[in-house]
Amino acid sequence: MASFSMVNDKLMDLNIPYSIKRSCFSSHALLDLPASGIVSIPLAQTGEGIAECELLKWFVKEGDQVEEFQPLCEVQSDKATIEITSRYKGTVSQIIYVPGDIVKVGESLLKMVVEESQGSNLTSNAPDDMKSMGAEVCDSSIQSSDLRHSNTGGVLATPAVRNLAKQYGVDINHILGTGQDGRVLKEDVLTHAVQKGLCKEPSSLSVNSVEHFQGEEKYSHTLAADGWQYEDKTVPIRGFQRAMIKSMTLAAKIPHFHYVEEINCDALVKLKASFQEENRDPEVKHTFLPFMIKTLSMALSKYPLLNSCFNEELQEITVKGSHNIGIAMATPHGLVVPNIKRVQLLSILEITKELARLQQLALANNLCPEDISGGTITLSNIGAIGGKFGSPLLNSPEVSIIAIGRLQKVPQFVDDENVYPASIMTVNIGADHRVLDGATVARFCNEWKLYIEKPEQLMLHMK
């Protein structure tokens, strides 16, 4: 299940890690590269286990001069967003994919005319394992013919245009292309579809309407004689949402149990207000979440089994030495769970700064794989949205996940039956019942509750 937090008045999910913008070379190597000619640039392997990426945007266009190490495009896997850079200098001859397309590792992203000196250098420096990728290389004279005919169907068109033709059920080979070298454009597909009676006139079906077939997230509607008629749309699964699908599918196979407890946060509210009052750093804003993260780490030190991972295949439990606490975040790009590394070694102030840094990266879609990988337990601040509590699903292979409800003032009784207002927070701990039992989780929660309700205990035991 997704867990969320509010960051700068935006809905976010709770997972955050380290940050360095990653770049990958677009061409790992070229086979038998001529002194000068046109080469096909494949999508490089962007990380372990990554088979495909979504193309987000191009930094170059056809005809552009490209320098060595210049960014070519930005792609997104289910783990991170990565810039693809060029290994050499040349001219962009053909761009094969458009933003929104899914590109498999090893498939050609674009074609470039490589200068003579670059061609000889690449051939001599290319390692054997890269040459095995078999990059396409051809002469300029051969390429001019290749530009007129695509490998798939004999017509030059981008994958997005081919997909649009497929959705209308028309054969792209029967469409007259009006683009350069006979390229079939989106407008050509729409015109052909209108002629066949498959869609409305171009005046009512604009280029903006085409974006609905390419997954743009906005509603489309047409005005009919009998009122508004809303159209269906197909939205492709991309980026972090793909990772969430994989993770939640695995989670559905894990035997969960949940433990719910109420925690009095009166002392924590006063401590947070005191910290903020004495704060002299305008870039630091004290919130409850860093306190929850630090107290969680303190409780994990006494009950380390909750900070472990389970390997079902080997039937092994690995108790993690570092407390890499994931914070689930709902971003405009999807749900991500980066993690704060080695929380047991950080102060509350350091956690506050690291949390802010990771939240900024998540909002900008600049989290790298190191930020997202290596988590040992996940914290979901569902209360930042407004829920009293949630029932979170495990982020496999972790064995525990915690959802925090919203802080609310409720009446409480003291021993003499007097009533007073208390700041109460509900927490829900989801656990893997193959590894953890109810008694262990209850004792862990009691320890965590002690540090939250009595922050002086946190200071007493903090190293």
GROMACS .gro file of C-alpha atoms in nm:
model
  463
    1MET     CA    1   0.000   0.000   0.000
    2ALA     CA    2   0.118   0.349  -0.069
    3SER     CA    3   0.221   0.573   0.218
    4PHE     CA    4   0.217   0.947   0.203
    5SER     CA    5   0.353   1.268   0.350
    6MET     CA    6   0.292   1.637   0.286
    7VAL     CA    7   0.589   1.836   0.156
    8ASN     CA    8   0.552   2.207   0.089
    9ASP     CA    9   0.173   2.159   0.080
   10LYS     CA   10   0.210   1.881  -0.176
   11LEU     CA   11   0.108   1.520  -0.133
   12MET     CA   12   0.415   1.301  -0.103
   13ASP     CA   13   0.511   0.946  -0.028
   14LEU     CA   14   0.751   0.837   0.244
   15ASN     CA   15   1.079   0.696   0.096
   16ILE     CA   16   1.403   0.892   0.063
   17PRO     CA   17   1.781   0.818  -0.002
   18TYR     CA   18   2.116   0.965  -0.113
   19SER     CA   19   2.140   1.193  -0.415
   20ILE     CA   20   2.380   1.235  -0.702
   21LYS     CA   21   2.255   1.298  -1.054
   22ARG     CA   22   2.346   0.995  -1.263
   23SER     CA   23   2.451   0.998  -1.626
   24CYS     CA   24   2.511   0.708  -1.862
   25PHE     CA   25   2.692   0.696  -2.193
   26SER     CA   26   2.447   0.648  -2.475
   27SER     CA   27   2.673   0.426  -2.682
   28HIS     CA   28   2.863   0.157  -2.499
   29ALA     CA   29   3.062   0.071  -2.810
   30LEU     CA   30   3.035   0.036  -3.185
   31LEU     CA   31   3.128  -0.262  -3.397
   32ASP     CA   32   3.359  -0.209  -3.696
   33LEU     CA   33   3.304   0.165  -3.700
   34PRO     CA   34   3.423   0.322  -4.027
   35ALA     CA   35   3.646   0.629  -4.034
   36SER     CA   36   3.334   0.836  -4.090
   37GLY     CA   37   2.971   0.728  -4.119
   38ILE     CA   38   2.638   0.695  -3.946
   39VAL     CA   39   2.607   0.489  -3.631
   40SER     CA   40   2.311   0.370  -3.428
   41ILE     CA   41   2.318   0.472  -3.061
   42PRO     CA   42   2.163   0.210  -2.828
   43LEU     CA   43   2.015   0.263  -2.483
   44ALA     CA   44   2.286   0.165  -2.237
   45GLN     CA   45   2.233  -0.052  -1.930
   46THR     CA   46   2.127   0.203  -1.668
   47GLY     CA   47   2.132  -0.024  -1.364
   48GLU     CA   48   2.119  -0.379  -1.238
   49GLY     CA   49   1.802  -0.559  -1.343
   50ILE     CA   50   1.680  -0.273  -1.565
   51ALA     CA   51   1.541  -0.409  -1.894
   52GLU     CA   52   1.367  -0.098  -2.029
   53CYS     CA   53   1.322   0.274  -1.968
   54GLU     CA   54   1.071   0.542  -2.055
   55LEU     CA   55   1.205   0.826  -2.268
   56LEU     CA   56   1.119   1.150  -2.086
   57LYS     CA   57   1.269   1.419  -2.307
   58TRP     CA   58   1.531   1.495  -2.571
   59PHE     CA   59   1.804   1.754  -2.528
   60VAL     CA   60   1.893   1.741  -2.899
   61LYS     CA   61   1.705   1.736  -3.229
   62GLU     CA   62   1.781   1.613  -3.579
   63GLY     CA   63   2.061   1.815  -3.736
   64ASP     CA   64   2.216   1.925  -3.405
   65GLN     CA   65   2.591   1.911  -3.352
   66VAL     CA   66   2.676   1.701  -3.045
   67GLU     CA   67   2.991   1.735  -2.838
   68GLU     CA   68   3.155   1.462  -2.631
   69PHE     CA   69   2.982   1.412  -2.292
   70GLN     CA   70   2.688   1.631  -2.401
   71PRO     CA   71   2.349   1.514  -2.265
   72LEU     CA   72   2.135   1.351  -2.535
   73CYS     CA   73   1.816   1.264  -2.350
   74GLU     CA   74   1.663   1.181  -2.014
   75VAL     CA   75   1.513   0.840  -1.941
   76GLN     CA   76   1.332   0.694  -1.642
   77SER     CA   77   1.345   0.337  -1.521
   78ASP     CA   78   1.129   0.201  -1.241
   79LYS     CA   79   1.408   0.305  -1.003
   80ALA     CA   80   1.542   0.644  -1.108
   81THR     CA   81   1.571   0.918  -1.369
   82ILE     CA   82   1.897   0.917  -1.565
   83GLU     CA   83   2.063   1.145  -1.820
   84ILE     CA   84   2.208   0.970  -2.126
   85THR     CA   85   2.523   1.143  -2.253
   86SER     CA   86   2.725   1.105  -2.571
   87ARG     CA   87   3.065   0.937  -2.580
   88TYR     CA   88   3.173   1.123  -2.888
   89LYS     CA   89   3.123   1.415  -3.123
   90GLY     CA   90   2.897   1.414  -3.427
   91THR     CA   91   2.570   1.525  -3.588
   92VAL     CA   92   2.226   1.389  -3.503
   93SER     CA   93   2.095   1.220  -3.815
   94GLN     CA   94   1.771   1.060  -3.693
   95ILE     CA   95   1.576   1.049  -3.366
   96ILE     CA   96   1.392   0.718  -3.344
   97TYR     CA   97   1.176   0.754  -3.032
   98VAL     CA   98   0.957   1.030  -2.893
   99PRO     CA   99   0.898   1.122  -2.527
  100GLY     CA  100   0.665   0.872  -2.362
  101ASP     CA  101   0.794   0.572  -2.557
  102ILE     CA  102   0.930   0.266  -2.379
  103VAL     CA  103   1.281   0.174  -2.498
  104LYS     CA  104   1.441  -0.160  -2.420
  105VAL     CA  105   1.808  -0.177  -2.322
  106GLY     CA  106   2.014  -0.224  -2.639
  107GLU     CA  107   1.756  -0.070  -2.873
  108SER     CA  108   1.862   0.230  -3.082
  109LEU     CA  109   1.771   0.572  -2.947
  110LEU     CA  110   1.905   0.780  -3.234
  111LYS     CA  111   2.151   0.780  -3.523
  112MET     CA  112   2.451   1.008  -3.554
  113VAL     CA  113   2.705   1.100  -3.818
  114VAL     CA  114   3.042   1.050  -3.650
  115GLU     CA  115   3.349   1.249  -3.748
  116GLU     CA  116   3.654   1.075  -3.887
  117SER     CA  117   3.882   1.111  -3.583
  118GLN     CA  118   3.602   1.003  -3.350
  119GLY     CA  119   3.535   0.694  -3.557
  120SER     CA  120   3.892   0.566  -3.536
  121ASN     CA  121   3.915   0.638  -3.163
  122LEU     CA  122   3.591   0.459  -3.083
  123THR     CA  123   3.692   0.149  -3.272
  124SER     CA  124   4.027   0.122  -3.096
  125ASN     CA  125   3.887   0.193  -2.749
  126ALA     CA  126   3.569  -0.015  -2.758
  127PRO     CA  127   3.589  -0.311  -2.517
  128ASP     CA  128   3.489  -0.659  -2.635
  129ASP     CA  129   3.185  -0.686  -2.410
  130MET     CA  130   3.049  -0.362  -2.551
  131LYS     CA  131   3.110  -0.470  -2.911
  132SER     CA  132   2.891  -0.769  -2.847
  133MET     CA  133   2.595  -0.532  -2.844
  134GLY     CA  134   2.635  -0.513  -3.221
  135ALA     CA  135   2.567  -0.144  -3.286
  136GLU     CA  136   2.443  -0.072  -3.636
  137VAL     CA  137   2.690   0.113  -3.857
  138CYS     CA  138   2.641   0.220  -4.213
  139ASP     CA  139   2.771   0.456  -4.480
  140SER     CA  140   2.612   0.790  -4.549
  141SER     CA  141   2.496   0.668  -4.888
  142ILE     CA  142   2.335   0.360  -4.731
  143GLN     CA  143   2.171   0.571  -4.461
  144SER     CA  144   1.991   0.795  -4.709
  145SER     CA  145   1.807   0.487  -4.832
  146ASP     CA  146   1.746   0.365  -4.477
  147LEU     CA  147   1.579   0.693  -4.383
  148ARG     CA  148   1.309   0.638  -4.644
  149HIS     CA  149   1.213   0.292  -4.523
  150SER     CA  150   1.171   0.175  -4.167
  151ASN     CA  151   1.267  -0.172  -4.049
  152THR     CA  152   0.909  -0.232  -3.947
  153GLY     CA  153   0.653  -0.202  -4.223
  154GLY     CA  154   0.848  -0.019  -4.497
  155VAL     CA  155   0.717   0.325  -4.389
  156LEU     CA  156   0.911   0.588  -4.197
  157ALA     CA  157   0.723   0.679  -3.877
  158THR     CA  158   0.789   0.715  -3.507
  159PRO     CA  159   0.668   0.445  -3.264
  160ALA     CA  160   0.410   0.691  -3.127
  161VAL     CA  161   0.259   0.745  -3.473
  162ARG     CA  162   0.255   0.369  -3.535
  163ASN     CA  163   0.077   0.320  -3.204
  164LEU     CA  164  -0.180   0.586  -3.299
  165ALA     CA  165  -0.247   0.410  -3.630
  166LYS     CA  166  -0.284   0.079  -3.447
  167GLN     CA  167  -0.539   0.232  -3.207
  168TYR     CA  168  -0.749   0.348  -3.503
  169GLY     CA  169  -0.711   0.006  -3.666
  170VAL     CA  170  -0.553   0.134  -3.988
  171ASP     CA  171  -0.259  -0.005  -4.182
  172ILE     CA  172   0.018   0.254  -4.170
  173ASN     CA  173   0.154   0.121  -4.501
  174HIS     CA  174  -0.161   0.254  -4.671
  175ILE     CA  175  -0.118   0.608  -4.539
  176LEU     CA  176   0.044   0.874  -4.757
  177GLY     CA  177   0.314   1.046  -4.552
  178THR     CA  178   0.355   1.422  -4.583
  179GLY     CA  179   0.667   1.454  -4.370
  180GLN     CA  180   1.031   1.469  -4.475
  181ASP     CA  181   1.132   1.170  -4.692
  182GLY     CA  182   0.771   1.049  -4.687
  183ARG     CA  183   0.755   1.026  -4.308
  184VAL     CA  184   0.402   0.954  -4.178
  185LEU     CA  185   0.295   1.219  -3.926
  186LYS     CA  186   0.020   1.222  -3.663
  187GLU     CA  187  -0.186   1.449  -3.887
  188ASP     CA  188  -0.159   1.196  -4.171
  189VAL     CA  189  -0.299   0.921  -3.949
  190LEU     CA  190  -0.586   1.143  -3.834
  191THR     CA  191  -0.672   1.251  -4.189
  192HIS     CA  192  -0.674   0.888  -4.304
  193ALA     CA  193  -0.892   0.789  -4.007
  194VAL     CA  194  -1.143   1.066  -4.089
  195GLN     CA  195  -1.161   0.952  -4.451
  196LYS     CA  196  -1.236   0.599  -4.334
  197GLY     CA  197  -1.502   0.726  -4.094
  198LEU     CA  198  -1.307   0.608  -3.789
  199CYS     CA  199  -1.305   0.944  -3.611
  200LYS     CA  200  -1.444   1.297  -3.629
  201GLU     CA  201  -1.333   1.587  -3.842
  202PRO     CA  202  -0.988   1.731  -3.763
  203SER     CA  203  -1.157   2.047  -3.631
  204SER     CA  204  -1.300   1.850  -3.338
  205LEU     CA  205  -1.004   1.614  -3.305
  206SER     CA  206  -0.699   1.835  -3.264
  207VAL     CA  207  -0.338   1.751  -3.199
  208ASN     CA  208  -0.415   1.793  -2.829
  209SER     CA  209  -0.668   1.512  -2.857
  210VAL     CA  210  -0.396   1.284  -2.992
  211GLU     CA  211  -0.215   1.321  -2.662
  212HIS     CA  212  -0.488   1.117  -2.497
  213PHE     CA  213  -0.378   0.817  -2.699
  214GLN     CA  214  -0.022   0.876  -2.579
  215GLY     CA  215  -0.114   0.876  -2.211
  216GLU     CA  216  -0.128   1.246  -2.124
  217GLU     CA  217  -0.312   1.275  -1.795
  218LYS     CA  218  -0.604   1.505  -1.858
  219TYR     CA  219  -0.967   1.444  -1.931
  220SER     CA  220  -1.112   1.470  -2.279
  221HIS     CA  221  -1.473   1.531  -2.366
  222THR     CA  222  -1.684   1.620  -2.668
  223LEU     CA  223  -2.007   1.813  -2.687
  224ALA     CA  224  -2.286   1.601  -2.834
  225ALA     CA  225  -2.642   1.699  -2.919
  226ASP     CA  226  -2.777   1.541  -2.603
  227GLY     CA  227  -2.517   1.698  -2.371
  228TRP     CA  228  -2.168   1.611  -2.250
  229GLN     CA  229  -2.035   1.267  -2.338
  230TYR     CA  230  -1.714   1.167  -2.162
  231GLU     CA  231  -1.469   0.950  -2.350
  232ASP     CA  232  -1.265   0.659  -2.218
  233LYS     CA  233  -0.890   0.684  -2.228
  234THR     CA  234  -0.607   0.436  -2.196
  235VAL     CA  235  -0.321   0.546  -1.971
  236PRO     CA  236   0.006   0.351  -2.001
  237ILE     CA  237   0.187   0.252  -1.683
  238ARG     CA  238   0.518   0.435  -1.657
  239GLY     CA  239   0.814   0.497  -1.428
  240PHE     CA  240   0.765   0.467  -1.054
  241GLN     CA  241   0.412   0.336  -1.096
  242ARG     CA  242   0.556   0.025  -1.260
  243ALA     CA  243   0.778  -0.026  -0.957
  244MET     CA  244   0.476   0.012  -0.729
  245ILE     CA  245   0.287  -0.253  -0.926
  246LYS     CA  246   0.574  -0.498  -0.889
  247SER     CA  247   0.618  -0.424  -0.519
  248MET     CA  248   0.249  -0.448  -0.431
  249THR     CA  249   0.207  -0.769  -0.633
  250LEU     CA  250   0.483  -0.924  -0.423
  251ALA     CA  251   0.330  -0.781  -0.105
  252ALA     CA  252  -0.003  -0.951  -0.179
  253LYS     CA  253   0.170  -1.289  -0.142
  254ILE     CA  254   0.310  -1.211   0.206
  255PRO     CA  255   0.113  -1.313   0.518
  256HIS     CA  256   0.057  -0.978   0.693
  257PHE     CA  257  -0.065  -0.891   1.037
  258HIS     CA  258  -0.120  -0.542   1.180
  259TYR     CA  259  -0.072  -0.397   1.526
  260VAL     CA  260  -0.248  -0.069   1.613
  261GLU     CA  261  -0.161   0.160   1.904
  262GLU     CA  262  -0.241   0.515   2.021
  263ILE     CA  263   0.045   0.742   2.130
  264ASN     CA  264   0.017   1.058   2.340
  265CYS     CA  265   0.226   1.324   2.165
  266ASP     CA  266   0.179   1.615   2.409
  267ALA     CA  267   0.547   1.619   2.506
  268LEU     CA  268   0.653   1.587   2.143
  269VAL     CA  269   0.434   1.883   2.045
  270LYS     CA  270   0.600   2.100   2.311
  271LEU     CA  271   0.950   1.986   2.211
  272LYS     CA  272   0.889   2.057   1.844
  273ALA     CA  273   0.752   2.404   1.925
  274SER     CA  274   1.056   2.476   2.141
  275PHE     CA  275   1.296   2.369   1.865
  276GLN     CA  276   1.119   2.584   1.610
  277GLU     CA  277   1.115   2.884   1.845
  278GLU     CA  278   1.492   2.862   1.895
  279ASN     CA  279   1.561   2.789   1.528
  280ARG     CA  280   1.793   3.045   1.366
  281ASP     CA  281   1.840   2.866   1.033
  282PRO     CA  282   1.581   2.985   0.776
  283GLU     CA  283   1.642   2.673   0.565
  284VAL     CA  284   1.543   2.439   0.849
  285LYS     CA  285   1.180   2.379   0.939
  286HIS     CA  286   1.119   2.146   1.231
  287THR     CA  287   0.834   1.897   1.189
  288PHE     CA  288   0.720   1.586   1.374
  289LEU     CA  289   0.854   1.342   1.114
  290PRO     CA  290   1.229   1.368   1.200
  291PHE     CA  291   1.141   1.300   1.567
  292MET     CA  292   0.939   0.995   1.464
  293ILE     CA  293   1.228   0.872   1.250
  294LYS     CA  294   1.487   0.910   1.526
  295THR     CA  295   1.270   0.752   1.796
  296LEU     CA  296   1.194   0.467   1.557
  297SER     CA  297   1.566   0.406   1.515
  298MET     CA  298   1.615   0.401   1.892
  299ALA     CA  299   1.344   0.135   1.928
  300LEU     CA  300   1.496  -0.068   1.643
  301SER     CA  301   1.825  -0.081   1.835
  302LYS     CA  302   1.649  -0.286   2.104
  303TYR     CA  303   1.434  -0.491   1.862
  304PRO     CA  304   1.655  -0.535   1.553
  305LEU     CA  305   1.441  -0.812   1.402
  306LEU     CA  306   1.200  -0.548   1.272
  307ASN     CA  307   1.495  -0.401   1.081
  308SER     CA  308   1.556  -0.713   0.875
  309CYS     CA  309   1.491  -0.862   0.532
  310PHE     CA  310   1.357  -1.207   0.445
  311ASN     CA  311   1.489  -1.421   0.159
  312GLU     CA  312   1.213  -1.667   0.080
  313GLU     CA  313   1.418  -1.870  -0.167
  314LEU     CA  314   1.704  -1.932   0.077
  315GLN     CA  315   1.480  -1.929   0.386
  316GLU     CA  316   1.711  -1.676   0.551
  317ILE     CA  317   1.661  -1.364   0.759
  318THR     CA  318   1.921  -1.089   0.730
  319VAL     CA  319   1.922  -0.853   1.027
  320LYS     CA  320   2.044  -0.521   0.888
  321GLY     CA  321   2.318  -0.333   1.072
  322SER     CA  322   2.216   0.010   0.943
  323HIS     CA  323   1.880   0.174   0.999
  324ASN     CA  324   1.798   0.288   0.644
  325ILE     CA  325   1.448   0.419   0.710
  326GLY     CA  326   1.235   0.465   0.399
  327ILE     CA  327   0.989   0.752   0.376
  328ALA     CA  328   0.703   0.698   0.129
  329MET     CA  329   0.638   1.001  -0.095
  330ALA     CA  330   0.365   1.068  -0.349
  331THR     CA  331   0.519   1.289  -0.618
  332PRO     CA  332   0.383   1.419  -0.950
  333HIS     CA  333   0.591   1.140  -1.107
  334GLY     CA  334   0.448   0.860  -0.893
  335LEU     CA  335   0.501   0.692  -0.559
  336VAL     CA  336   0.863   0.661  -0.444
  337VAL     CA  337   1.019   0.531  -0.124
  338PRO     CA  338   1.368   0.677  -0.078
  339ASN     CA  339   1.545   0.607   0.249
  340ILE     CA  340   1.756   0.800   0.496
  341LYS     CA  341   2.079   0.606   0.543
  342ARG     CA  342   2.226   0.510   0.883
  343VAL     CA  343   1.969   0.695   1.094
  344GLN     CA  344   2.121   0.548   1.411
  345LEU     CA  345   2.426   0.772   1.352
  346LEU     CA  346   2.235   1.093   1.276
  347SER     CA  347   2.107   1.369   1.502
  348ILE     CA  348   1.751   1.498   1.473
  349LEU     CA  349   1.883   1.811   1.299
  350GLU     CA  350   2.079   1.601   1.048
  351ILE     CA  351   1.770   1.390   0.981
  352THR     CA  352   1.567   1.709   0.925
  353LYS     CA  353   1.814   1.837   0.665
  354GLU     CA  354   1.847   1.500   0.492
  355LEU     CA  355   1.470   1.462   0.477
  356ALA     CA  356   1.432   1.806   0.317
  357ARG     CA  357   1.706   1.731   0.065
  358LEU     CA  358   1.547   1.404  -0.040
  359GLN     CA  359   1.202   1.559  -0.064
  360GLN     CA  360   1.337   1.821  -0.305
  361LEU     CA  361   1.499   1.551  -0.518
  362ALA     CA  362   1.177   1.350  -0.523
  363LEU     CA  363   0.971   1.651  -0.633
  364ALA     CA  364   1.222   1.725  -0.911
  365ASN     CA  365   1.228   1.357  -1.015
  366ASN     CA  366   1.605   1.350  -0.957
  367LEU     CA  367   1.637   1.061  -0.712
  368CYS     CA  368   1.912   0.821  -0.812
  369PRO     CA  369   1.907   0.441  -0.761
  370GLU     CA  370   2.122   0.474  -0.448
  371ASP     CA  371   1.851   0.692  -0.295
  372ILE     CA  372   1.580   0.435  -0.348
  373SER     CA  373   1.765   0.110  -0.283
  374GLY     CA  374   1.887  -0.037   0.044
  375GLY     CA  375   1.588   0.043   0.266
  376THR     CA  376   1.538  -0.168   0.579
  377ILE     CA  377   1.200  -0.044   0.712
  378THR     CA  378   0.938   0.196   0.575
  379LEU     CA  379   0.750   0.481   0.743
  380SER     CA  380   0.428   0.612   0.586
  381ASN     CA  381   0.292   0.944   0.711
  382ILE     CA  382  -0.066   0.895   0.598
  383GLY     CA  383  -0.176   1.144   0.865
  384ALA     CA  384  -0.027   1.431   0.664
  385ILE     CA  385  -0.314   1.377   0.421
  386GLY     CA  386  -0.579   1.342   0.688
  387GLY     CA  387  -0.641   0.976   0.769
  388LYS     CA  388  -0.663   0.858   1.129
  389PHE     CA  389  -0.468   0.544   1.040
  390GLY     CA  390  -0.388   0.320   0.743
  391SER     CA  391  -0.319  -0.050   0.691
  392PRO     CA  392   0.009  -0.049   0.498
  393LEU     CA  393   0.142  -0.331   0.280
  394LEU     CA  394   0.502  -0.443   0.313
  395ASN     CA  395   0.776  -0.317   0.085
  396SER     CA  396   0.938  -0.655   0.016
  397PRO     CA  397   1.192  -0.783   0.120
  398GLU     CA  398   1.145  -0.565   0.431
  399VAL     CA  399   0.951  -0.733   0.713
  400SER     CA  400   0.784  -0.427   0.869
  401ILE     CA  401   0.617  -0.103   0.765
  402ILE     CA  402   0.452   0.166   0.978
  403ALA     CA  403   0.166   0.401   0.892
  404ILE     CA  404   0.128   0.715   1.104
  405GLY     CA  405  -0.217   0.869   1.143
  406ARG     CA  406  -0.295   1.236   1.187
  407LEU     CA  407  -0.240   1.409   1.520
  408GLN     CA  408  -0.575   1.498   1.680
  409LYS     CA  409  -0.696   1.649   2.005
  410VAL     CA  410  -0.915   1.404   2.196
  411PRO     CA  411  -1.044   1.394   2.556
  412GLN     CA  412  -0.845   1.175   2.795
  413PHE     CA  413  -0.913   1.071   3.155
  414VAL     CA  414  -0.667   1.096   3.440
  415ASP     CA  415  -0.677   0.874   3.748
  416ASP     CA  416  -0.914   1.101   3.938
  417GLU     CA  417  -1.157   1.090   3.643
  418ASN     CA  418  -1.083   1.446   3.535
  419VAL     CA  419  -1.084   1.502   3.160
  420TYR     CA  420  -0.808   1.685   2.971
  421PRO     CA  421  -0.731   1.737   2.597
  422ALA     CA  422  -0.449   1.523   2.460
  423SER     CA  423  -0.266   1.514   2.124
  424ILE     CA  424  -0.314   1.153   2.015
  425MET     CA  425  -0.156   0.981   1.716
  426THR     CA  426  -0.255   0.635   1.592
  427VAL     CA  427   0.017   0.411   1.447
  428ASN     CA  428  -0.040   0.090   1.252
  429ILE     CA  429   0.252  -0.151   1.221
  430GLY     CA  430   0.233  -0.400   0.935
  431ALA     CA  431   0.456  -0.705   0.978
  432ASP     CA  432   0.557  -1.022   0.792
  433HIS     CA  433   0.414  -1.305   1.003
  434ARG     CA  434   0.674  -1.546   0.864
  435VAL     CA  435   0.942  -1.352   1.053
  436LEU     CA  436   0.767  -1.156   1.329
  437ASP     CA  437   0.506  -1.247   1.589
  438GLY     CA  438   0.256  -1.025   1.766
  439ALA     CA  439   0.440  -1.022   2.099
  440THR     CA  440   0.764  -0.897   1.941
  441VAL     CA  441   0.585  -0.621   1.753
  442ALA     CA  442   0.391  -0.519   2.066
  443ARG     CA  443   0.709  -0.491   2.274
  444PHE     CA  444   0.879  -0.294   1.998
  445CYS     CA  445   0.583  -0.056   1.980
  446ASN     CA  446   0.589  -0.007   2.358
  447GLU     CA  447   0.957   0.091   2.335
  448TRP     CA  448   0.891   0.333   2.050
  449LYS     CA  449   0.592   0.478   2.235
  450LEU     CA  450   0.809   0.540   2.544
  451TYR     CA  451   1.056   0.755   2.348
  452ILE     CA  452   0.775   0.957   2.184
  453GLU     CA  453   0.574   1.016   2.501
  454LYS     CA  454   0.884   1.087   2.711
  455PRO     CA  455   1.147   1.257   2.491
  456GLU     CA  456   1.381   1.284   2.791
  457GLN     CA  457   1.424   0.906   2.762
  458LEU     CA  458   1.539   0.958   2.405
  459MET     CA  459   1.809   1.200   2.523
  460LEU     CA  460   1.907   0.962   2.801
  461HIS     CA  461   1.972   0.669   2.566
  462MET     CA  462   2.089   0.852   2.253
  463LYS     CA  463   2.449   0.781   2.156
   0.00000   0.00000   0.00000
